[in-house]
Amino acid sequence: MASKLNPNVLYVREPRESLTSPDPQAEAGDESSDSDGEPEETSNKLIRKVSTSGQIRAKKSVKEGLLLKQTSSFQRWKRRYFKLRGRTLYYAKDSKSLIFDEVDLSDASVAETSTKNINNSFTVITPFRKLMLCAESRKEMEDWISALKSVQKWETYEASQFNMEHFSGMHNWYACSHARPTFCNVCREALPGVTSHGLSCEVCKFKAHKRCAVRSTNNCKWTTLASIGNDIIEDEDGVSMPHQWLEGNLPVSAKCVVCDRNCGSVRRLQDWRCLWCKAIVHNSCKEQLGKVCPLGQCKVSIIPPTALNSIDSDGFWKATSPSCSSPLLVMVNSKSGDNQGVKFLRRFKQLLNPAQVFDLMNGGPQLGLRLFQKFETFRILVCGGDGSVGWVLSELDKLSLHKQCQLGVLPLGTGNDLARVLGWGGLCDDDAQLLQILEKLESATTKMLDRWSVMTYEVPTKQTPAIIAQYADSVATHLTKILDSDKYSDVISSAKFLCGTVNDFVAEVGKAYERATENKEEADAMAKKCAMLNEKLDSLVKALSEDANAQLVPSGSISPDESDSDQSRPFRSREQMMLRANSLKKALRQIIDQAEKVGVILKIVMLFQALSLQSAGTAPREKCVMNNYFGIGLDAKISLEFNNKRDEHPKKCSSRTKNMMWYGVLGTKELVQQTYKNLEQRVQLECDGVPMSLPSLQGLAVLNIPSYAGGINFWGGTKEDNNFGAPSFDDKKLEVVAVFGSMQMAMSRVINLQHHRIAQCRQVKITILGDEGVPVQVDGEAWIQPPGIVQIVHKNRAPMLTRDRAFESTLKSWEDKRKGDSRPARPRLNSQQSMEYLSEEECAQVQQLGLVADTLINRCVYVCLYEESMTSTQM
């Protein structure tokens, strides 16, 4: 053995006790790592291969980072730093360690540890050892698996690229157990069924022992024309798709499509199954079945490998087959639905071409959309929540693909409001129904979904007292200039400023005060004060106008002679002008004080800020795009607190049930706190440019679809009435409703409430007043919006696939009637194959039947001709 050792590598001989427990010295030292938890039973297990950090540094790094490693010590998982260099994986306690353990990956295989795999763990299996590792997230785990597979093929690894194992035919392993006898497709021996010692490919269901996975051939499900290889069928019509067979491990009820007899065995690998059309045949019947694969029930949705010839230099697929007219692009959020997305991801790869199935958590929707960009038309199925749908729609906007594709939704999230209104239901948690869902997707109709831009004008926040003081100081400054200035131009300009500013101020105070107070007496009192201020302003302006050419004299000065009074200009005392100016300031101060008592001045100041912002030419900014609904106040605060809770404690919000529970807890807390009581005093609402009078409320909701917060019909109905039209997501209209409290939101789940309807419009404008921001949310994503203006305007329309239940019912009844009228038919065979399955007596009877039928037909023809001749003779 010594002759085979690498002289540049340090070898450490471990004691035999390390088979069941880690090396104590290795655990205690800072510069060495722990031993494996499950070493293989082989003589080479006594040699642990290690390298120094200097030797590792000389090699090119493929990937490195922290992972959890399972050990045989009492502490089952320990954090280790891993470095992937070439075909060797190194690990130590941290990145600064001097000694690293190394694992040779030349004959290694990688597998996920379970079907659902909530812990994001995976196993590296070599002929001599096994490492069970755990990543922080599923994306990190998939990046490590892709990197480990790439070095085995000497491929350049890039995390942002597509999983190249789909194109190389490599299997995607995960550890699993089996409830019935199952056999390894490599060594053909039985797999243990109780413990998860067997591996299964998530795409083609290829079975293997962990020791046999390294020796398995790269014959996973085909993805492109090049992956088919020598099995391709070429004729005068072009290239055809052949069957792709996998041997054995068939279902219990499997029957041969040729002879209609039972297939498979629980004793050995026996008979065949096509990975595409799912046809099952005996070994003896395989040659009698046609060579061209019909692709099965999902033919319309499948992109056959023969249709994907290659990828252009710009990264787009080249579609070479006209039969692939409207392919299906599947995007699955693997984190959605209590991590059920992983099962759906695997199931779709089994039913369709793996090259048309993508994980949104591994690269986002950009890659799939770019690969399909050159198809004239295609369909998209988004498997996830409303956030996943909005993510894909936003990418379609960037690539301008709305005219090429239609989008369907498979609900896996928490709310799933958009899936509800499109007819796909509020929840899908059974991956066994995917075949039926694909069939329903093929018969779906298309409707347009209105999409709305949420535009924001953010006003610079200032302290309200400072703004009021600044306004009052400005008025006082101009009054002083009028009294003290000797220049005629300064007096006139200051007078014009006072006239315009105070008039606008009085008008806005009056409007805001009428909207803010319900006490008629207070409103009348404020109106009288505003009228008095206008009178005093008019008096001052009139006096200035009369004395425009007059000469101001100090008090106590002697006036000109009475004889010259008619010919000379009038003289005004400076005290008289000061009295009028002070009277004007006093009236202005009374209005400001009265407005402050009811909070109206808050609105006046913010209105002036917003008007000044718009007059300055500040362009609106698109904050986001709304597909479902917009909320401000109470419901947005609940969404914001839930999002913060989920970010801080992901495990507490890891399931749909836990999420709904947290929403209930947060809503109950707001029932007591009422944080945004009297929100109508902090916001102003305009619908189609018309100011709306708001009642006492805690929030506002703007609806695009008739489903809110997990299925609530918050508008209170779906039909037209005397005041409003029927709500719809394709009418370019929004429905605006008031949120009075948590109790109202809870009651709306069981009762159609309508008293909170405000308006139905095509454009919404909300002005946020005050110095503090208000929580807002769009499709469940919440944030704090600073004071300013939020405007919702129509952006575009997206074609969505909707489920037509009436058409499905009609089609089903027609199929049932057809099945009832027709008797079960035998498999379709050609004449020669049919004769082979008949006995000699049956063949004679068939021939006799043919002769009798021929005689009967001839007699019928003779009778018809005879009757025709007799009729012509009588005429």
PDB file of N, CA, C and O in Angstrom, residues 207-233:
ATOM      1  N   LYS A 207     -33.141   2.814  -9.430  1.00  0.00           N
ATOM      2  CA  LYS A 207     -32.828   2.378  -8.068  1.00  0.00           C
ATOM      3  C   LYS A 207     -31.400   1.843  -8.008  1.00  0.00           C
ATOM      4  O   LYS A 207     -30.916   1.217  -8.958  1.00  0.00           O
ATOM      5  N   ALA A 208     -30.756   2.096  -6.851  1.00  0.00           N
ATOM      6  CA  ALA A 208     -29.386   1.613  -6.694  1.00  0.00           C
ATOM      7  C   ALA A 208     -29.018   1.560  -5.232  1.00  0.00           C
ATOM      8  O   ALA A 208     -29.555   2.326  -4.405  1.00  0.00           O
ATOM      9  N   HIS A 209     -28.136   0.609  -4.887  1.00  0.00           N
ATOM     10  CA  HIS A 209     -27.496   0.645  -3.586  1.00  0.00           C
ATOM     11  C   HIS A 209     -26.565   1.854  -3.510  1.00  0.00           C
ATOM     12  O   HIS A 209     -26.129   2.375  -4.536  1.00  0.00           O
ATOM     13  N   LYS A 210     -26.245   2.267  -2.309  1.00  0.00           N
ATOM     14  CA  LYS A 210     -25.298   3.361  -2.170  1.00  0.00           C
ATOM     15  C   LYS A 210     -23.924   2.977  -2.693  1.00  0.00           C
ATOM     16  O   LYS A 210     -23.198   3.806  -3.228  1.00  0.00           O
ATOM     17  N   ARG A 211     -23.582   1.699  -2.569  1.00  0.00           N
ATOM     18  CA  ARG A 211     -22.281   1.257  -3.066  1.00  0.00           C
ATOM     19  C   ARG A 211     -22.286   1.107  -4.584  1.00  0.00           C
ATOM     20  O   ARG A 211     -21.233   1.110  -5.217  1.00  0.00           O
ATOM     21  N   CYS A 212     -23.497   0.997  -5.167  1.00  0.00           N
ATOM     22  CA  CYS A 212     -23.599   0.789  -6.616  1.00  0.00           C
ATOM     23  C   CYS A 212     -23.841   2.083  -7.385  1.00  0.00           C
ATOM     24  O   CYS A 212     -23.755   2.083  -8.620  1.00  0.00           O
ATOM     25  N   ALA A 213     -24.178   3.180  -6.680  1.00  0.00           N
ATOM     26  CA  ALA A 213     -24.530   4.416  -7.372  1.00  0.00           C
ATOM     27  C   ALA A 213     -23.377   4.943  -8.212  1.00  0.00           C
ATOM     28  O   ALA A 213     -23.588   5.528  -9.282  1.00  0.00           O
ATOM     29  N   VAL A 214     -22.153   4.716  -7.746  1.00  0.00           N
ATOM     30  CA  VAL A 214     -20.987   5.195  -8.488  1.00  0.00           C
ATOM     31  C   VAL A 214     -20.861   4.481  -9.819  1.00  0.00           C
ATOM     32  O   VAL A 214     -20.417   5.057 -10.811  1.00  0.00           O
ATOM     33  N   ARG A 215     -21.270   3.220  -9.876  1.00  0.00           N
ATOM     34  CA  ARG A 215     -21.124   2.416 -11.090  1.00  0.00           C
ATOM     35  C   ARG A 215     -22.323   2.507 -12.021  1.00  0.00           C
ATOM     36  O   ARG A 215     -22.352   1.838 -13.054  1.00  0.00           O
ATOM     37  N   SER A 216     -23.316   3.309 -11.679  1.00  0.00           N
ATOM     38  CA  SER A 216     -24.493   3.421 -12.542  1.00  0.00           C
ATOM     39  C   SER A 216     -24.171   4.210 -13.802  1.00  0.00           C
ATOM     40  O   SER A 216     -23.357   5.143 -13.775  1.00  0.00           O
ATOM     41  N   THR A 217     -24.788   3.831 -14.905  1.00  0.00           N
ATOM     42  CA  THR A 217     -24.574   4.533 -16.171  1.00  0.00           C
ATOM     43  C   THR A 217     -25.401   5.819 -16.202  1.00  0.00           C
ATOM     44  O   THR A 217     -26.454   5.914 -15.570  1.00  0.00           O
ATOM     45  N   ASN A 218     -24.918   6.809 -16.928  1.00  0.00           N
ATOM     46  CA  ASN A 218     -25.622   8.083 -17.060  1.00  0.00           C
ATOM     47  C   ASN A 218     -26.730   7.960 -18.114  1.00  0.00           C
ATOM     48  O   ASN A 218     -26.621   8.456 -19.233  1.00  0.00           O
ATOM     49  N   ASN A 219     -27.808   7.258 -17.735  1.00  0.00           N
ATOM     50  CA  ASN A 219     -28.918   7.020 -18.647  1.00  0.00           C
ATOM     51  C   ASN A 219     -30.221   7.577 -18.081  1.00  0.00           C
ATOM     52  O   ASN A 219     -31.280   6.972 -18.209  1.00  0.00           O
ATOM     53  N   CYS A 220     -30.121   8.729 -17.405  1.00  0.00           N
ATOM     54  CA  CYS A 220     -31.329   9.354 -16.866  1.00  0.00           C
ATOM     55  C   CYS A 220     -32.205   9.865 -18.010  1.00  0.00           C
ATOM     56  O   CYS A 220     -31.834   9.797 -19.185  1.00  0.00           O
ATOM     57  N   LYS A 221     -33.335  10.409 -17.682  1.00  0.00           N
ATOM     58  CA  LYS A 221     -34.321  10.829 -18.679  1.00  0.00           C
ATOM     59  C   LYS A 221     -33.711  11.827 -19.661  1.00  0.00           C
ATOM     60  O   LYS A 221     -33.036  12.771 -19.271  1.00  0.00           O
ATOM     61  N   TRP A 222     -33.971  11.590 -20.951  1.00  0.00           N
ATOM     62  CA  TRP A 222     -33.412  12.459 -21.986  1.00  0.00           C
ATOM     63  C   TRP A 222     -33.957  13.880 -21.853  1.00  0.00           C
ATOM     64  O   TRP A 222     -35.081  14.110 -21.412  1.00  0.00           O
ATOM     65  N   THR A 223     -33.147  14.838 -22.295  1.00  0.00           N
ATOM     66  CA  THR A 223     -33.571  16.242 -22.270  1.00  0.00           C
ATOM     67  C   THR A 223     -33.452  16.905 -23.639  1.00  0.00           C
ATOM     68  O   THR A 223     -34.276  17.743 -23.990  1.00  0.00           O
ATOM     69  N   THR A 224     -32.432  16.558 -24.405  1.00  0.00           N
ATOM     70  CA  THR A 224     -32.213  17.181 -25.710  1.00  0.00           C
ATOM     71  C   THR A 224     -32.000  16.106 -26.772  1.00  0.00           C
ATOM     72  O   THR A 224     -31.897  14.911 -26.470  1.00  0.00           O
ATOM     73  N   LEU A 225     -31.918  16.544 -28.017  1.00  0.00           N
ATOM     74  CA  LEU A 225     -31.703  15.609 -29.119  1.00  0.00           C
ATOM     75  C   LEU A 225     -30.359  14.906 -28.982  1.00  0.00           C
ATOM     76  O   LEU A 225     -30.239  13.710 -29.276  1.00  0.00           O
ATOM     77  N   ALA A 226     -29.363  15.627 -28.496  1.00  0.00           N
ATOM     78  CA  ALA A 226     -28.035  15.023 -28.356  1.00  0.00           C
ATOM     79  C   ALA A 226     -28.014  13.933 -27.293  1.00  0.00           C
ATOM     80  O   ALA A 226     -27.229  12.986 -27.382  1.00  0.00           O
ATOM     81  N   SER A 227     -28.873  14.056 -26.257  1.00  0.00           N
ATOM     82  CA  SER A 227     -28.862  13.064 -25.184  1.00  0.00           C
ATOM     83  C   SER A 227     -29.468  11.732 -25.609  1.00  0.00           C
ATOM     84  O   SER A 227     -29.236  10.716 -24.958  1.00  0.00           O
ATOM     85  N   ILE A 228     -30.244  11.698 -26.694  1.00  0.00           N
ATOM     86  CA  ILE A 228     -30.857  10.436 -27.152  1.00  0.00           C
ATOM     87  C   ILE A 228     -29.805   9.503 -27.729  1.00  0.00           C
ATOM     88  O   ILE A 228     -29.852   8.281 -27.542  1.00  0.00           O
ATOM     89  N   GLY A 229     -28.847  10.081 -28.424  1.00  0.00           N
ATOM     90  CA  GLY A 229     -27.758   9.269 -28.945  1.00  0.00           C
ATOM     91  C   GLY A 229     -28.162   8.398 -30.111  1.00  0.00           C
ATOM     92  O   GLY A 229     -28.907   8.806 -31.015  1.00  0.00           O
ATOM     93  N   ASN A 230     -27.694   7.118 -30.079  1.00  0.00           N
ATOM     94  CA  ASN A 230     -27.919   6.199 -31.188  1.00  0.00           C
ATOM     95  C   ASN A 230     -29.348   5.670 -31.258  1.00  0.00           C
ATOM     96  O   ASN A 230     -29.705   5.000 -32.236  1.00  0.00           O
ATOM     97  N   ASP A 231     -30.161   5.929 -30.243  1.00  0.00           N
ATOM     98  CA  ASP A 231     -31.539   5.425 -30.251  1.00  0.00           C
ATOM     99  C   ASP A 231     -32.479   6.268 -31.092  1.00  0.00           C
ATOM    100  O   ASP A 231     -33.662   5.950 -31.211  1.00  0.00           O
ATOM    101  N   ILE A 232     -32.004   7.359 -31.685  1.00  0.00           N
ATOM    102  CA  ILE A 232     -32.858   8.244 -32.447  1.00  0.00           C
ATOM    103  C   ILE A 232     -33.424   7.527 -33.666  1.00  0.00           C
ATOM    104  O   ILE A 232     -32.781   6.669 -34.270  1.00  0.00           O
ATOM    105  N   ILE A 233     -34.658   7.858 -34.024  1.00  0.00           N
ATOM    106  CA  ILE A 233     -35.340   7.259 -35.176  1.00  0.00           C
ATOM    107  C   ILE A 233     -35.410   8.299 -36.282  1.00  0.00           C
ATOM    108  O   ILE A 233     -35.966   9.384 -36.100  1.00  0.00           O
TER     109      ILE A 233
END
